[in-house]
Short mmCIF file of C-alpha atoms and ligand atoms in Angstrom, two decimals:
data_model
loop_
_atom_site.label_atom_id
_atom_site.label_comp_id
_atom_site.label_asym_id
_atom_site.label_seq_id
_atom_site.Cartn_x
_atom_site.Cartn_y
_atom_site.Cartn_z
CA MET A 1 4.48 48.82 -0.53
CA GLY A 2 3.80 44.83 1.67
CA TYR A 3 5.82 42.33 1.36
CA ASN A 4 2.75 40.08 0.37
CA GLN A 5 2.02 42.07 -2.82
CA ILE A 6 5.12 40.73 -4.54
CA ALA A 7 4.46 37.54 -6.34
CA ASP A 8 7.37 35.01 -5.22
CA PRO A 9 9.25 33.00 -8.07
CA ASP A 10 6.58 30.20 -8.18
CA GLN A 11 3.80 32.73 -8.88
CA ARG A 12 5.49 34.56 -11.18
CA ARG A 13 6.26 31.60 -13.16
CA LEU A 14 2.69 30.56 -13.04
CA PHE A 15 1.54 34.21 -14.21
CA VAL A 16 3.88 34.06 -17.14
CA GLU A 17 3.04 30.38 -18.27
CA GLN A 18 -0.66 32.23 -18.73
CA ALA A 19 0.74 35.29 -20.17
CA VAL A 20 2.46 33.48 -22.89
CA LYS A 21 -0.98 31.42 -23.26
CA ASN A 22 -3.31 34.46 -23.57
CA THR A 23 -0.62 36.05 -26.11
CA ALA A 24 -0.21 33.28 -28.32
CA ALA A 25 -3.95 33.27 -28.74
CA ALA A 26 -3.97 36.36 -30.41
CA TYR A 27 -1.06 35.33 -32.50
CA LYS A 28 -1.01 32.86 -35.51
CA PRO A 29 0.40 29.73 -34.58
CA SER A 30 4.08 29.79 -33.89
CA SER A 31 6.62 27.71 -32.15
CA PHE A 32 8.03 30.95 -30.60
CA PHE A 33 5.27 30.53 -28.03
CA ASP A 34 6.13 26.62 -27.69
CA ARG A 35 9.60 27.96 -26.13
CA ALA A 36 10.56 27.10 -22.43
CA THR A 37 8.85 29.21 -19.66
CA ASP A 38 12.70 29.75 -18.41
CA PHE A 39 13.62 31.03 -21.28
CA PHE A 40 10.64 33.82 -21.19
CA LEU A 41 10.79 34.10 -17.57
CA ASP A 42 14.47 35.09 -18.06
CA GLU A 43 14.05 37.25 -21.20
CA LEU A 44 11.46 39.66 -18.95
CA GLU A 45 13.76 39.56 -16.08
CA TRP A 46 16.20 40.91 -17.98
CA ILE A 47 13.64 43.75 -19.44
CA ASP A 48 13.19 44.74 -15.68
CA GLY A 49 16.76 44.58 -14.82
CA ASN A 50 17.77 46.98 -17.58
CA GLY A 51 14.83 49.24 -16.54
CA LEU A 52 13.25 48.95 -20.08
CA ALA A 53 10.14 51.17 -19.96
CA SER A 54 9.10 50.81 -23.54
CA VAL A 55 9.20 48.67 -26.13
CA GLU A 56 10.78 51.29 -28.66
CA GLY A 57 13.55 51.03 -25.78
CA TYR A 58 13.41 47.16 -25.61
CA LEU A 59 13.63 46.84 -29.69
CA ALA A 60 17.12 48.87 -29.55
CA ALA A 61 18.67 47.17 -26.50
CA ASP A 62 22.02 45.11 -27.31
CA ARG A 63 21.55 41.73 -25.35
CA VAL A 64 24.87 40.35 -23.63
CA GLY A 65 25.19 37.11 -24.06
CA ARG A 66 24.84 34.49 -26.71
CA MET A 67 21.68 33.48 -26.80
CA ALA A 68 20.75 34.03 -30.94
CA ALA A 69 19.11 37.89 -31.27
CA LEU A 70 15.05 37.98 -31.14
CA GLN A 71 13.65 39.69 -34.53
CA PRO A 72 12.09 42.27 -33.76
CA SER A 73 8.17 40.90 -34.12
CA GLN A 74 9.91 37.89 -31.86
CA ARG A 75 10.44 41.10 -29.33
CA ARG A 76 7.56 42.68 -30.08
CA ALA A 77 5.67 39.46 -29.06
CA VAL A 78 7.67 39.22 -25.86
CA TRP A 79 6.56 42.62 -25.06
CA ASN A 80 3.24 41.48 -25.33
CA ILE A 81 4.07 38.65 -22.80
CA ARG A 82 4.91 40.91 -20.63
CA LYS A 83 2.21 43.31 -20.08
CA ASN A 84 -0.42 40.58 -20.32
CA TYR A 85 1.90 39.20 -17.60
CA MET A 86 1.65 42.46 -15.53
CA ALA A 87 -1.86 42.87 -15.52
CA THR A 88 -2.94 38.84 -14.82
CA ARG A 89 -0.08 39.50 -11.70
CA ALA A 90 -2.01 42.50 -10.79
CA ALA A 91 -5.04 41.05 -10.86
CA GLY A 92 -4.06 38.26 -8.81
CA GLY A 93 -3.40 40.68 -5.99
CA TYR A 94 0.69 41.30 -6.64
CA PRO A 95 1.68 44.92 -8.49
CA TYR A 96 5.05 43.61 -8.00
CA ASP A 97 7.54 40.99 -8.46
CA TRP A 98 11.09 40.44 -7.59
CA ALA A 99 12.36 41.56 -10.89
CA ALA A 100 10.01 44.67 -10.77
CA LEU A 101 11.28 45.86 -7.34
CA PRO A 102 14.25 48.30 -8.56
CA ALA A 103 12.39 50.39 -10.82
CA ALA A 104 9.74 50.64 -8.18
CA VAL A 105 12.23 51.70 -5.53
CA ARG A 106 13.56 54.22 -7.89
CA THR A 107 10.37 55.66 -8.87
CA SER A 108 10.07 56.17 -4.79
CA LEU A 109 13.38 57.73 -4.28
CA ALA A 110 12.42 59.98 -6.95
CA ALA A 111 9.35 61.60 -5.00
CA ASP A 112 11.07 61.11 -1.66
CA MET A 113 12.43 64.16 -0.72
CA THR A 114 13.11 63.42 2.91
CA ALA A 115 17.16 62.65 4.19
CA ARG A 116 18.60 59.72 2.69
CA ARG A 117 19.03 56.71 5.18
CA TYR A 118 22.48 55.58 5.00
CA LYS A 119 25.53 57.55 2.83
CA HIS A 120 27.96 55.12 1.94
CA ILE A 121 26.88 51.43 0.63
CA VAL A 122 28.56 48.44 0.00
CA VAL A 123 27.74 45.60 -1.74
CA ASP A 124 29.80 42.43 -2.08
CA GLU A 125 29.07 39.95 -4.81
CA ALA A 126 27.95 42.54 -6.75
CA GLN A 127 28.41 40.83 -10.01
CA ASP A 128 24.48 39.52 -10.15
CA LEU A 129 22.92 42.85 -9.70
CA SER A 130 20.96 44.08 -12.63
CA PRO A 131 21.87 47.73 -13.75
CA GLU A 132 18.25 48.58 -12.65
CA SER A 133 19.14 47.41 -8.83
CA ILE A 134 22.55 49.25 -9.03
CA ARG A 135 21.06 52.21 -10.17
CA SER A 136 18.39 52.12 -7.25
CA LEU A 137 20.92 51.89 -5.04
CA ALA A 138 23.14 54.85 -6.49
CA GLU A 139 19.62 56.67 -5.58
CA ALA A 140 19.31 55.60 -2.53
CA ILE A 141 22.57 57.98 -1.27
CA PRO A 142 22.66 61.23 -0.87
CA ARG A 143 24.95 63.44 -3.65
CA ASP A 144 28.06 63.15 -1.30
CA GLY A 145 27.40 59.76 -0.07
CA SER A 146 29.02 56.85 -2.09
CA LEU A 147 28.18 52.92 -3.44
CA THR A 148 31.51 50.63 -3.56
CA LEU A 149 30.60 47.38 -5.18
CA PHE A 150 32.56 44.14 -4.86
CA ALA A 151 32.54 41.80 -8.02
CA ASP A 152 33.64 39.29 -10.07
CA TYR A 153 32.42 39.15 -13.45
CA ALA A 154 33.29 35.49 -13.79
CA GLN A 155 31.42 34.32 -11.13
CA GLN A 156 28.11 35.85 -12.54
CA ILE A 157 25.69 33.29 -11.94
CA TYR A 158 21.70 34.37 -12.26
CA GLY A 159 21.27 34.06 -15.60
CA GLN A 160 20.43 37.65 -16.79
CA ARG A 161 24.23 38.39 -18.46
CA VAL A 162 23.82 41.68 -17.49
CA SER A 163 26.95 44.38 -17.80
CA TRP A 164 27.07 46.13 -14.60
CA ARG A 165 29.38 48.97 -16.44
CA SER A 166 25.61 49.08 -18.79
CA CYS A 167 24.29 51.59 -15.39
CA GLY A 168 24.95 54.88 -16.85
CA LEU A 169 26.47 55.84 -13.40
CA LYS A 170 29.89 57.92 -13.20
CA VAL A 171 32.28 55.60 -12.15
CA ALA A 172 34.85 57.83 -9.33
CA LYS A 173 37.11 54.75 -8.97
CA THR A 174 37.88 51.26 -10.26
CA GLU A 175 40.48 48.91 -8.30
CA VAL A 176 41.25 44.99 -9.90
CA PHE A 177 41.96 42.88 -7.41
CA LEU A 178 44.20 40.30 -9.18
CA ASP A 179 45.89 38.32 -6.24
CA ASN A 180 44.50 34.88 -5.28
CA HIS A 181 44.82 33.99 -1.84
CA ARG A 182 42.77 30.99 -1.72
CA ASN A 183 43.50 28.58 -4.17
CA SER A 184 46.57 26.35 -4.38
CA PRO A 185 48.62 27.16 -7.65
CA GLU A 186 47.20 24.02 -9.61
CA ILE A 187 43.46 24.96 -8.46
CA ALA A 188 43.90 28.37 -9.77
CA ARG A 189 45.63 26.94 -12.71
CA LEU A 190 42.55 25.34 -13.64
CA ALA A 191 40.07 28.35 -12.75
CA ILE A 192 42.11 30.38 -15.28
CA ALA A 193 42.11 27.76 -18.37
CA MET A 194 38.42 27.44 -17.89
CA ALA A 195 38.20 31.16 -18.18
CA GLN A 196 40.27 31.19 -21.35
CA MET A 197 37.98 28.83 -22.76
CA PRO A 198 35.76 30.23 -25.74
CA HIS A 199 32.27 29.57 -24.44
CA PHE A 200 33.08 31.19 -20.93
CA ARG A 201 34.64 34.46 -22.55
CA ASP A 202 31.84 37.10 -23.53
CA SER A 203 32.60 39.86 -21.90
CA ALA A 204 35.18 42.95 -21.32
CA ASP A 205 34.41 43.06 -17.69
CA LEU A 206 36.20 39.43 -17.45
CA VAL A 207 39.46 40.04 -15.22
CA GLU A 208 41.74 37.44 -15.30
CA PRO A 209 43.48 36.81 -11.87
CA ARG A 210 47.52 36.87 -11.85
CA ALA A 211 49.24 33.62 -11.08
CA PRO A 212 48.87 32.55 -7.50
CA GLN A 213 50.28 33.68 -4.69
CA ARG A 214 50.26 30.44 -2.25
CA ALA A 215 52.57 27.10 -2.17
CA ALA A 216 52.29 24.35 -4.54
CA GLY A 217 49.90 21.33 -3.63
CA ALA A 218 48.23 18.61 -5.79
CA LYS A 219 46.80 18.72 -9.29
CA PRO A 220 42.94 19.08 -9.09
CA THR A 221 42.22 14.94 -9.89
CA LEU A 222 39.87 13.87 -12.25
CA VAL A 223 38.07 10.35 -11.50
CA SER A 224 36.10 8.52 -14.06
CA TYR A 225 33.34 6.09 -13.00
CA PRO A 226 31.34 3.59 -14.82
CA SER A 227 28.02 4.50 -13.79
CA ILE A 228 26.44 7.39 -11.93
CA GLU A 229 25.54 5.05 -8.91
CA VAL A 230 29.10 3.96 -8.33
CA GLU A 231 30.18 7.44 -8.91
CA ALA A 232 27.88 9.19 -6.21
CA ALA A 233 28.85 6.09 -3.78
CA GLY A 234 32.49 7.26 -4.39
CA VAL A 235 32.40 10.78 -3.36
CA ALA A 236 30.37 9.84 -0.32
CA ALA A 237 32.78 7.80 0.65
CA SER A 238 35.79 10.04 0.20
CA ALA A 239 33.94 13.01 1.15
CA ALA A 240 33.24 11.21 4.75
CA THR A 241 36.81 10.34 4.75
CA PHE A 242 38.21 13.75 3.87
CA GLY A 243 35.39 15.21 6.36
CA LYS A 244 37.17 13.84 10.02
CA VAL A 245 39.99 16.36 8.99
CA ALA A 246 38.75 18.97 6.69
CA ARG A 247 35.83 21.50 5.54
CA VAL A 248 34.67 19.55 2.44
CA GLY A 249 32.15 20.91 0.17
CA VAL A 250 30.49 18.37 -2.25
CA LEU A 251 28.72 20.78 -4.46
CA ALA A 252 26.10 20.12 -7.58
CA ARG A 253 23.30 21.82 -9.72
CA THR A 254 20.77 20.95 -7.70
CA ARG A 255 20.62 19.98 -3.94
CA ALA A 256 19.00 16.70 -4.84
CA GLU A 257 21.94 16.41 -6.74
CA ALA A 258 24.55 16.99 -4.03
CA ARG A 259 22.20 14.99 -1.45
CA LEU A 260 22.59 11.89 -3.95
CA ALA A 261 26.82 12.65 -3.68
CA VAL A 262 26.39 12.81 0.27
CA ARG A 263 23.94 9.80 0.99
CA GLY A 264 25.03 7.73 4.25
CA VAL A 265 27.55 10.06 5.67
CA ALA A 266 26.80 11.10 8.69
CA GLY A 267 26.57 14.67 9.85
CA VAL A 268 26.46 16.02 6.45
CA ARG A 269 25.10 19.98 6.74
CA MET A 270 23.23 21.38 4.14
CA LEU A 271 24.58 25.06 2.35
CA HIS A 272 21.60 27.23 1.85
CA ASP A 273 21.00 29.81 0.06
CA LYS A 274 19.98 32.06 2.85
CA MET A 275 22.74 31.32 5.10
CA GLN A 276 23.21 33.56 7.69
CA ARG A 277 26.02 32.04 9.41
CA TRP A 278 28.77 29.17 8.13
CA ASP A 279 30.56 26.60 10.59
CA ILE A 280 34.03 26.62 10.37
CA GLU A 281 34.88 23.35 11.72
CA ALA A 282 35.67 20.02 9.66
CA GLY A 283 33.14 17.91 8.20
CA VAL A 284 31.19 17.70 5.22
CA TYR A 285 28.95 20.42 3.82
CA ALA A 286 26.91 19.92 0.72
CA GLY A 287 24.91 22.17 -1.02
CA THR A 288 24.00 23.68 -4.81
CA TYR A 289 27.01 25.90 -6.73
CA HIS A 290 24.80 28.88 -6.09
CA SER A 291 24.50 28.26 -2.39
CA ALA A 292 28.08 28.01 -1.74
CA LYS A 293 28.99 31.57 -3.46
CA GLY A 294 31.45 33.20 -1.19
CA LEU A 295 32.29 30.48 0.75
CA GLU A 296 35.86 27.96 0.75
CA PHE A 297 36.48 25.20 1.66
CA ASP A 298 39.75 23.10 2.21
CA VAL A 299 38.83 19.74 -0.18
CA VAL A 300 35.88 20.16 -2.99
CA PHE A 301 34.14 17.43 -4.56
CA LEU A 302 32.09 18.66 -7.96
CA PRO A 303 30.22 15.22 -8.80
CA PHE A 304 28.33 14.75 -11.92
CA CYS A 305 30.26 16.56 -14.24
CA GLY A 306 29.91 14.26 -17.22
CA ALA A 307 29.06 15.13 -20.54
CA ALA A 308 25.91 13.97 -20.71
CA ARG A 309 24.60 15.65 -17.45
CA CYS A 310 26.37 18.96 -17.82
CA PRO A 311 25.71 21.61 -19.98
CA ASP A 312 21.88 20.36 -18.09
CA SER A 313 19.94 19.36 -20.91
CA ASP A 314 16.63 21.77 -20.20
CA THR A 315 19.07 24.80 -19.93
CA VAL A 316 20.55 23.64 -23.86
CA ALA A 317 16.67 23.48 -24.61
CA ALA A 318 15.64 26.97 -23.49
CA PHE A 319 18.88 28.98 -24.39
CA GLY A 320 20.61 27.19 -27.29
CA TYR A 321 23.83 24.92 -26.17
CA ASP A 322 26.09 28.19 -26.66
CA GLU A 323 24.48 29.87 -23.93
CA ALA A 324 23.91 26.85 -21.60
CA ALA A 325 27.45 26.12 -21.73
CA SER A 326 28.14 30.12 -21.22
CA ARG A 327 25.99 29.65 -18.23
CA GLU A 328 26.71 26.54 -16.81
CA SER A 329 30.76 27.09 -17.24
CA ARG A 330 30.27 30.12 -14.70
CA LEU A 331 28.75 27.63 -12.20
CA LEU A 332 31.46 25.40 -12.67
CA TYR A 333 33.96 27.87 -11.84
CA VAL A 334 32.20 28.76 -8.51
CA GLY A 335 32.34 25.03 -7.76
CA VAL A 336 36.23 25.11 -8.76
CA THR A 337 37.13 28.32 -6.57
CA ARG A 338 35.48 27.89 -3.56
CA ALA A 339 38.60 25.01 -2.75
CA ARG A 340 41.58 25.80 -1.17
CA ASP A 341 43.84 22.73 -1.23
CA GLU A 342 42.01 19.55 -2.85
CA LEU A 343 39.60 19.35 -5.78
CA ILE A 344 37.96 16.54 -6.71
CA ILE A 345 36.35 16.43 -10.37
CA THR A 346 34.03 13.18 -11.08
CA HIS A 347 32.30 12.26 -14.42
CA THR A 348 30.20 9.19 -15.60
CA GLY A 349 30.84 8.87 -19.14
CA ASP A 350 33.14 11.57 -20.89
CA PRO A 351 33.63 14.37 -19.16
CA THR A 352 31.86 17.62 -19.91
CA PRO A 353 33.05 19.57 -22.56
CA LEU A 354 32.96 22.92 -20.24
CA LEU A 355 36.69 21.75 -18.35
CA PRO A 356 39.59 21.90 -19.82
CA ALA A 357 40.12 18.45 -21.62
CA ALA A 358 41.21 15.67 -19.32
CA GLU A 359 44.62 15.89 -21.81
CA SER A 360 45.37 19.39 -20.98
CA GLY A 361 48.00 18.45 -17.68
CA LEU A 362 45.77 20.28 -15.22
CA TYR A 363 44.85 16.87 -13.86
CA GLN A 364 45.70 13.97 -11.92
CA VAL A 365 43.25 11.53 -13.92
CA THR A 366 42.23 8.23 -12.30
CA THR A 367 39.44 5.66 -12.99
N1 ATP B 1 46.64 39.61 1.66
C1 ATP B 1 45.87 38.08 2.01
N2 ATP B 1 46.98 37.12 2.26
C2 ATP B 1 46.62 36.09 2.87
N3 ATP B 1 45.66 35.58 2.58
C3 ATP B 1 44.31 36.35 2.14
C4 ATP B 1 44.51 37.84 2.02
N4 ATP B 1 43.59 38.15 1.73
C5 ATP B 1 42.49 37.21 1.23
N5 ATP B 1 43.40 36.02 1.67
C6 ATP B 1 42.37 34.76 2.11
O1 ATP B 1 42.16 34.63 0.88
C7 ATP B 1 40.88 33.86 0.84
C8 ATP B 1 40.12 34.49 0.11
O2 ATP B 1 39.83 35.61 0.45
P1 ATP B 1 37.99 36.57 0.23
O3 ATP B 1 36.86 35.56 0.85
O4 ATP B 1 37.81 38.11 0.54
O5 ATP B 1 38.18 36.30 -1.75
P2 ATP B 1 36.90 36.82 -2.60
O6 ATP B 1 37.31 37.74 -3.33
O7 ATP B 1 35.58 37.34 -1.63
O8 ATP B 1 36.61 35.61 -2.82
P3 ATP B 1 34.94 35.14 -3.57
O9 ATP B 1 34.51 36.04 -4.28
O10 ATP B 1 35.33 34.25 -4.73
O11 ATP B 1 34.53 34.43 -2.25
C9 ATP B 1 40.22 33.73 2.27
O12 ATP B 1 40.76 33.00 2.58
C10 ATP B 1 41.49 34.88 2.94
O13 ATP B 1 41.38 34.76 3.93
#
């Protein structure tokens, strides 16, 4: 398998768009095929992530999450899109995409009788691995080896919404980590309240942390602004001030939003997904919630948490409100739990309904 045989996400999107058009042409006109490409991308990724190799298996599979269940005829249409996509992709010179790799790895390993290279595998941030990825790792170790996964289900942020318990593996031992040594009690209290909100809860895999271990600090601050421009300028000015003495994270949904909220701040370091190392000194760091996964800051700003922008309208259009709310609140949860001492959440207009209300007593509210 060569690296250049794997379709990258942009190529995958183009091939899927084409496959939706090709498949729709064989059906009577139906609004089903007008759904956002993100919806089809997500559904195909879910099929691969669960290792579903036949239409019967797909028709019988339960889907975790809040999206309205697809009708059997719609699932058959998705399966036809998948077949068309795979053929179009292969004809384009790409026998694989990233979602298809775990199944391909499993097939290779099943035929590979040579000694396994690693006896023990440890994975951090495993909540976003699909069942098929976990199975492929389990098959990469010898019978007397071990696979250890560290995962926080509340931080599952790559939309697949799979339960890692559904891998069918024999679990030798489960250890639950309940202590929170990172967040101040006030920040942890907000995170716990978020995890208890109805749109957040949807899985037995969620473990609620116990009361925080650290000394008391300040309540998270909720700041209201009259416009997005004033909000961005306000965040940039405060982040620059805090950044002289502390590690400050400015986290948003997109890089563009994060950049907007630190415009004009000298020496900002942008976070990115593939960071190999992370500077530990004081300063302002900015990036997406995704890129902040696993990191921590003394002070965190979460700008643009107004109801008009959160949940994101494109995500709502692709997946429906309930599923979008569930996904987006996990992103916010990752942002909230990056903060050690100070958390400043800002919004224009009403605050997002994905956070506990301004009147909950969990914040200092300022305008
Ligand atoms: N037993 C402990 N006593 C004091 N501090 C601790 C202890 N364990 C961890 N910490 C501190 O708590 C913070 C969070 O720890 P760590 O990064 O291991 O958590 P995590 O579960 O990987 O977090 P996440 O998955 O949310 O990124 C770190 O600053 C770490 O130094």
